[in-house]
Amino acid sequence: MLRFLPSTLAAAAIFTTQCTLSVSREWNITCEKHSSYGKNQILECSKLMVSFHQKATVGKLTGVYRKYNTSKYGNALRCEPASFLLEAWF
Ligand SMILES: *[C@@H]1O[C@H](CO)[C@@H](O)[C@H](O)[C@H]1NC(C)=O
Ligand SMILES: *[C@@H]1O[C@H](CO)[C@@H](O)[C@H](O)[C@H]1NC(C)=O
């Protein structure tokens, strides 16, 4: 993720979260205006975030995943990855 600008990561994190929590699948004109990013500029980064989310349960490094298995963090681990984003295009 180091190749992305912090502002790109922030915008992509908001978009990925909206999709993950079923708030919205759209990156509308309001989102573009306030982030100054178009969907085509954040989709690649969002797809990577989804792929990391999908892999969070497997392998040896599941500490972060397990950390979010508490009410302190809103039981975020129960959220399913927004896998549909991996097939999304712009
Ligand atoms: C754009 O989407 C956000 C949620 O992502 C929503 O709050 C906002 O009202 C939407 N704006 C328009 C113009 O549809
Ligand atoms: C999450 O927490 C519940 C209840 O504490 C536990 O039963 C479950 O095994 C935990 N899941 C993971 C992946 O740690």
Tab-separated table of C-alpha atoms and ligand atoms in Angstrom:
chain	number	residue	atom	x	y	z
A	1	MET	CA	0.000	0.000	0.000
A	2	LEU	CA	3.064	2.251	0.290
A	3	ARG	CA	2.785	3.252	-3.355
A	4	PHE	CA	-0.469	5.108	-2.647
A	5	LEU	CA	-0.647	8.656	-1.358
A	6	PRO	CA	-2.150	8.998	2.132
A	7	SER	CA	-5.049	10.958	0.625
A	8	THR	CA	-5.685	8.132	-1.861
A	9	LEU	CA	-5.673	5.608	0.992
A	10	ALA	CA	-8.093	7.775	2.962
A	11	ALA	CA	-10.526	8.146	0.072
A	12	ALA	CA	-10.286	4.449	-0.806
A	13	ALA	CA	-10.807	3.480	2.844
A	14	ILE	CA	-13.999	5.536	2.962
A	15	PHE	CA	-15.276	4.006	-0.277
A	16	THR	CA	-14.334	0.470	0.781
A	17	THR	CA	-16.000	0.983	4.166
A	18	GLN	CA	-19.193	2.326	2.580
A	19	CYS	CA	-19.317	-0.782	0.409
A	20	THR	CA	-18.437	-3.157	3.256
A	21	LEU	CA	-21.101	-1.741	5.576
A	22	SER	CA	-23.669	-1.560	2.744
A	23	VAL	CA	-23.988	2.199	3.200
A	24	SER	CA	-23.561	2.852	-0.495
A	25	ARG	CA	-21.925	1.275	-3.520
A	26	GLU	CA	-21.712	4.640	-5.192
A	27	TRP	CA	-18.868	7.124	-5.199
A	28	ASN	CA	-21.045	10.040	-6.120
A	29	ILE	CA	-20.367	13.658	-7.002
A	30	THR	CA	-20.388	14.669	-3.324
A	31	CYS	CA	-17.708	12.103	-2.491
A	32	GLU	CA	-15.657	13.222	-5.481
A	33	LYS	CA	-15.969	16.884	-4.534
A	34	HIS	CA	-14.905	16.470	-0.913
A	35	SER	CA	-12.123	13.942	-1.556
A	36	SER	CA	-11.034	15.379	-4.912
A	37	TYR	CA	-10.775	11.787	-6.160
A	38	GLY	CA	-12.814	10.106	-8.850
A	39	LYS	CA	-13.827	6.469	-8.491
A	40	ASN	CA	-11.368	5.459	-11.200
A	41	GLN	CA	-8.550	6.900	-9.039
A	42	ILE	CA	-9.401	4.893	-5.907
A	43	LEU	CA	-10.844	1.648	-7.222
A	44	GLU	CA	-7.498	-0.134	-7.550
A	45	CYS	CA	-6.624	0.779	-3.953
A	46	SER	CA	-10.096	-0.263	-2.729
A	47	LYS	CA	-9.760	-3.615	-4.497
A	48	LEU	CA	-6.476	-4.236	-2.684
A	49	MET	CA	-8.124	-3.398	0.637
A	50	VAL	CA	-10.896	-5.905	-0.102
A	51	SER	CA	-8.365	-8.581	-1.031
A	52	PHE	CA	-6.521	-8.013	2.274
A	53	HIS	CA	-9.841	-8.217	4.107
A	54	GLN	CA	-10.566	-11.541	2.380
A	55	LYS	CA	-7.191	-12.904	3.496
A	56	ALA	CA	-7.416	-11.586	7.068
A	57	THR	CA	-8.702	-14.895	8.439
A	58	VAL	CA	-5.974	-17.104	7.005
A	59	GLY	CA	-2.265	-17.514	7.597
A	60	LYS	CA	-0.203	-16.918	10.701
A	61	LEU	CA	-0.744	-13.174	11.055
A	62	THR	CA	-4.347	-13.020	12.218
A	63	GLY	CA	-3.714	-10.813	15.256
A	64	VAL	CA	-5.339	-7.740	13.731
A	65	TYR	CA	-8.315	-9.783	12.610
A	66	ARG	CA	-8.789	-11.218	16.107
A	67	LYS	CA	-8.295	-7.793	17.685
A	68	TYR	CA	-11.438	-6.575	15.925
A	69	ASN	CA	-13.443	-9.470	17.371
A	70	THR	CA	-14.458	-7.371	20.360
A	71	SER	CA	-17.269	-4.957	21.088
A	72	LYS	CA	-14.605	-2.290	21.708
A	73	TYR	CA	-14.039	-2.284	17.947
A	74	GLY	CA	-17.685	-2.748	17.025
A	75	ASN	CA	-17.120	-6.446	16.292
A	76	ALA	CA	-15.820	-5.307	12.928
A	77	LEU	CA	-14.533	-8.811	12.199
A	78	ARG	CA	-18.110	-9.886	11.532
A	79	CYS	CA	-18.269	-7.655	8.443
A	80	GLU	CA	-17.952	-9.622	5.233
A	81	PRO	CA	-15.437	-8.324	2.673
A	82	ALA	CA	-17.036	-6.265	-0.111
A	83	SER	CA	-15.990	-8.930	-2.625
A	84	PHE	CA	-18.229	-7.523	-5.350
A	85	LEU	CA	-15.761	-4.632	-5.614
A	86	LEU	CA	-13.149	-6.982	-7.067
A	87	GLU	CA	-15.319	-7.327	-10.165
A	88	ALA	CA	-16.152	-3.618	-10.291
A	89	TRP	CA	-14.912	-1.496	-13.149
A	90	PHE	CA	-15.001	2.175	-13.999
B	1	LIG	C1	-23.490	10.691	-1.921
B	1	LIG	O1	-23.281	9.554	-1.119
B	1	LIG	C2	-23.216	9.829	0.275
B	1	LIG	C3	-22.936	8.520	0.970
B	1	LIG	O2	-21.860	7.908	0.419
B	1	LIG	C4	-24.509	10.447	0.739
B	1	LIG	O3	-24.398	10.784	2.099
B	1	LIG	C5	-24.809	11.691	-0.078
B	1	LIG	O4	-26.080	12.174	0.277
B	1	LIG	C6	-24.785	11.369	-1.552
B	1	LIG	N1	-24.938	12.604	-2.324
B	1	LIG	C7	-25.724	12.678	-3.415
B	1	LIG	C8	-25.740	13.992	-4.103
B	1	LIG	O5	-26.376	11.731	-3.816
B	2	LIG	C1	-14.571	-14.200	18.150
B	2	LIG	O1	-15.073	-14.144	19.472
B	2	LIG	C2	-15.998	-15.166	19.759
B	2	LIG	C3	-16.570	-14.909	21.162
B	2	LIG	O2	-15.608	-14.405	22.018
B	2	LIG	C4	-15.292	-16.523	19.659
B	2	LIG	O3	-16.207	-17.557	19.925
B	2	LIG	C5	-14.756	-16.679	18.243
B	2	LIG	O4	-14.020	-17.869	18.137
B	2	LIG	C6	-13.862	-15.511	17.896
B	2	LIG	N1	-13.448	-15.589	16.491
B	2	LIG	C7	-12.196	-15.360	16.102
B	2	LIG	C8	-11.934	-15.505	14.654
B	2	LIG	O5	-11.302	-15.048	16.866
